[in-house]
Coordinates of C-alpha atoms in Angstrom, one line a residue:
M270 CA -23.1 1.6 -2.6
T271 CA -20.0 0.8 -5.3
N272 CA -18.1 -2.4 -3.6
R273 CA -14.7 -1.0 -5.1
L274 CA -12.7 1.8 -4.4
P275 CA -11.4 3.7 -7.3
D276 CA -7.1 4.0 -7.1
I277 CA -5.2 6.7 -7.1
I278 CA -2.5 6.1 -9.4
A279 CA -0.6 7.4 -12.7
E280 CA 2.7 6.4 -14.9
D281 CA 6.2 6.0 -13.2
L282 CA 5.0 6.8 -9.6
D283 CA 8.1 6.0 -7.0
V284 CA 5.5 3.9 -5.0
L285 CA 2.3 2.6 -5.0
F286 CA 1.1 1.6 -2.0
C287 CA -0.9 -1.6 -2.0
G288 CA -3.7 -2.2 0.9
I289 CA -5.2 -5.3 1.1
N290 CA -8.9 -4.2 0.5
P291 CA -10.7 -1.3 0.8
G292 CA -13.1 -0.8 4.2
L293 CA -16.8 -0.7 4.1
A294 CA -16.6 3.1 5.2
A295 CA -13.5 4.2 2.7
A296 CA -15.5 2.5 0.2
L297 CA -18.9 4.3 0.4
A298 CA -16.9 7.3 1.0
G299 CA -14.5 7.1 -2.1
H300 CA -11.6 7.9 0.1
H301 CA -8.7 5.2 1.0
F302 CA -7.9 5.0 4.7
L303 CA -10.5 6.6 5.9
G304 CA -10.8 5.1 9.3
R305 CA -10.8 7.5 12.4
S306 CA -7.6 4.6 13.7
N307 CA -6.2 4.4 10.1
R308 CA -2.4 5.9 10.7
F309 CA -1.8 5.8 6.8
W310 CA -1.8 9.5 6.3
A311 CA 0.3 10.3 9.5
V312 CA 2.8 7.7 8.6
L313 CA 3.4 8.9 5.4
H314 CA 4.1 11.9 6.5
L315 CA 6.1 11.1 9.4
A316 CA 8.3 9.2 7.2
G317 CA 8.8 11.7 4.7
F318 CA 6.8 10.7 2.2
T319 CA 4.9 13.7 2.4
P320 CA 5.8 17.7 3.9
A321 CA 2.8 17.4 5.5
E322 CA -0.2 15.2 6.9
I323 CA -2.9 14.5 3.8
S324 CA -6.4 14.3 4.5
P325 CA -7.9 11.1 3.3
H326 CA -10.5 13.1 1.4
S327 CA -7.2 15.1 -0.5
G328 CA -5.7 11.6 -0.8
H329 CA -5.1 12.6 -4.9
L330 CA -2.4 15.1 -3.5
L331 CA -0.7 11.9 -3.0
L332 CA 0.1 11.7 -6.6
E333 CA 2.3 14.9 -6.6
Y334 CA 4.3 13.2 -4.4
G335 CA 5.4 10.3 -6.7
C336 CA 2.9 7.6 -4.8
G337 CA -0.4 6.2 -5.2
I338 CA -2.8 3.8 -3.6
T339 CA -4.4 0.7 -4.8
S340 CA -5.7 -2.3 -3.4
A341 CA -4.5 -5.9 -3.7
V342 CA -8.0 -7.0 -3.9
G343 CA -10.8 -4.6 -5.1
R344 CA -14.1 -5.7 -3.1
A345 CA -14.9 -3.7 0.5
T346 CA -15.2 -5.9 3.2
A347 CA -15.8 -4.6 7.2
S348 CA -12.7 -6.6 7.7
A349 CA -9.8 -8.0 5.7
E350 CA -10.4 -11.2 7.3
E351 CA -13.6 -11.7 5.3
L352 CA -11.3 -12.0 2.0
S353 CA -10.7 -15.6 1.0
P354 CA -7.7 -17.0 -0.2
S355 CA -9.1 -17.7 -3.6
E356 CA -9.6 -13.5 -3.7
F357 CA -6.2 -13.4 -3.4
V358 CA -5.0 -15.3 -6.3
A359 CA -7.8 -14.4 -7.9
A360 CA -6.7 -10.8 -7.7
T361 CA -3.4 -11.2 -8.7
H362 CA -3.4 -10.8 -12.3
E363 CA -5.4 -7.7 -12.1
L364 CA -3.0 -6.0 -9.9
E365 CA 0.2 -7.6 -12.3
Q366 CA -1.6 -5.9 -15.0
K367 CA -1.7 -2.6 -13.2
I368 CA 1.7 -2.9 -12.3
A369 CA 2.9 -3.4 -15.8
R370 CA 0.5 -0.8 -17.2
Y371 CA 1.9 1.9 -14.8
K372 CA 5.4 0.7 -13.9
P373 CA 5.7 2.3 -10.4
R374 CA 9.5 1.9 -9.0
F375 CA 8.5 0.3 -6.0
V376 CA 5.2 -1.5 -4.9
A377 CA 5.0 -1.5 -1.2
F378 CA 2.1 -3.8 0.0
L379 CA 0.5 -3.0 3.3
G380 CA 0.4 -5.9 5.4
K381 CA 2.0 -9.5 4.9
A382 CA -1.8 -10.9 4.1
A383 CA -1.9 -9.7 0.5
Y384 CA 1.3 -10.5 -0.5
A385 CA 1.3 -14.0 1.0
G386 CA -2.5 -14.9 -0.6
M387 CA -1.5 -13.5 -4.1
K388 CA 2.2 -15.9 -3.7
G389 CA 1.0 -18.4 -2.6
Q390 CA 3.6 -18.5 0.6
R391 CA 3.2 -18.4 4.3
V392 CA 5.8 -16.8 5.5
I393 CA 7.2 -13.1 4.3
D394 CA 9.5 -11.1 5.4
W395 CA 9.2 -7.5 6.1
G396 CA 10.6 -5.1 3.9
L397 CA 12.8 -5.6 0.5
Q398 CA 11.3 -9.0 -1.3
P399 CA 13.8 -11.0 -3.5
D400 CA 11.3 -11.2 -6.5
R401 CA 10.0 -7.9 -8.7
I402 CA 6.3 -7.6 -10.1
H403 CA 7.4 -6.8 -14.3
G404 CA 10.6 -5.1 -13.4
T405 CA 8.9 -3.5 -10.2
T406 CA 10.8 -3.9 -7.1
V407 CA 8.4 -5.0 -3.9
W408 CA 8.3 -4.4 -0.4
V409 CA 6.2 -5.6 2.2
L410 CA 5.4 -2.8 5.2
P411 CA 3.5 -3.3 7.9
N412 CA -0.3 -2.9 7.8
P413 CA -1.4 1.0 9.2
S414 CA -4.6 0.2 10.4
G415 CA -5.5 0.6 13.6
R416 CA -6.4 -3.0 14.5
N417 CA -2.8 -3.6 13.9
R418 CA -1.8 -3.0 17.8
S419 CA 1.4 -5.1 17.2
F420 CA 3.0 -2.1 15.5
Q421 CA 2.7 1.0 17.1
L422 CA 3.2 4.4 15.5
D423 CA 7.0 4.7 16.0
R424 CA 7.8 1.4 14.4
L425 CA 5.4 1.8 12.0
V426 CA 7.4 5.2 11.1
S427 CA 10.7 3.4 10.9
A428 CA 9.2 0.7 8.8
Y429 CA 7.9 3.1 5.9
R430 CA 10.9 5.1 6.3
H431 CA 13.1 2.7 5.3
L432 CA 11.4 2.3 2.2
Y433 CA 11.6 6.3 2.1
L434 CA 15.0 6.1 2.1
E435 CA 15.4 3.1 -0.1
V436 CA 13.3 5.2 -2.6
L437 CA 15.8 8.4 -2.3
A438 CA 18.7 6.4 -2.7
T439 CA 17.9 4.9 -6.0
L440 CA 16.6 8.2 -7.3
D441 CA 20.3 9.1 -7.0
D442 CA 21.5 6.1 -9.6

């Protein structure tokens, strides 16, 4: 089994979604957000990013809608709690280089943990962040994992919809 999951990425995407790290089942199968309880694909559709819900096995189709997927930390684990703070710090340079190389308009961190770990901050707000990474606008969204019980589906969709509307607004500029 590989301990990493390949990115779904291309140059000049509207949004590069950045998960915390791959789950073991996702890495083994080679598909992002594979878990039955993970709501990523449903939320993307309901928020407007895709016209239909994409299956994890067809994740590459996300590129057709100007979106991609990467992970803050590449190492797969059973739970993100297994990651150490030093792993986030160590992964920062690689992620920043990826953003510099592919130049997405937005990078959306899925959950506060990865962005907070990379920034070395404890307090991170949801939504638009004040800083950029190589000119890319940074946004923080709730993690769509089924383990994230503090965000029901409607709240997830609303948060992701705010980003979608911002993407649309910047297309008009």
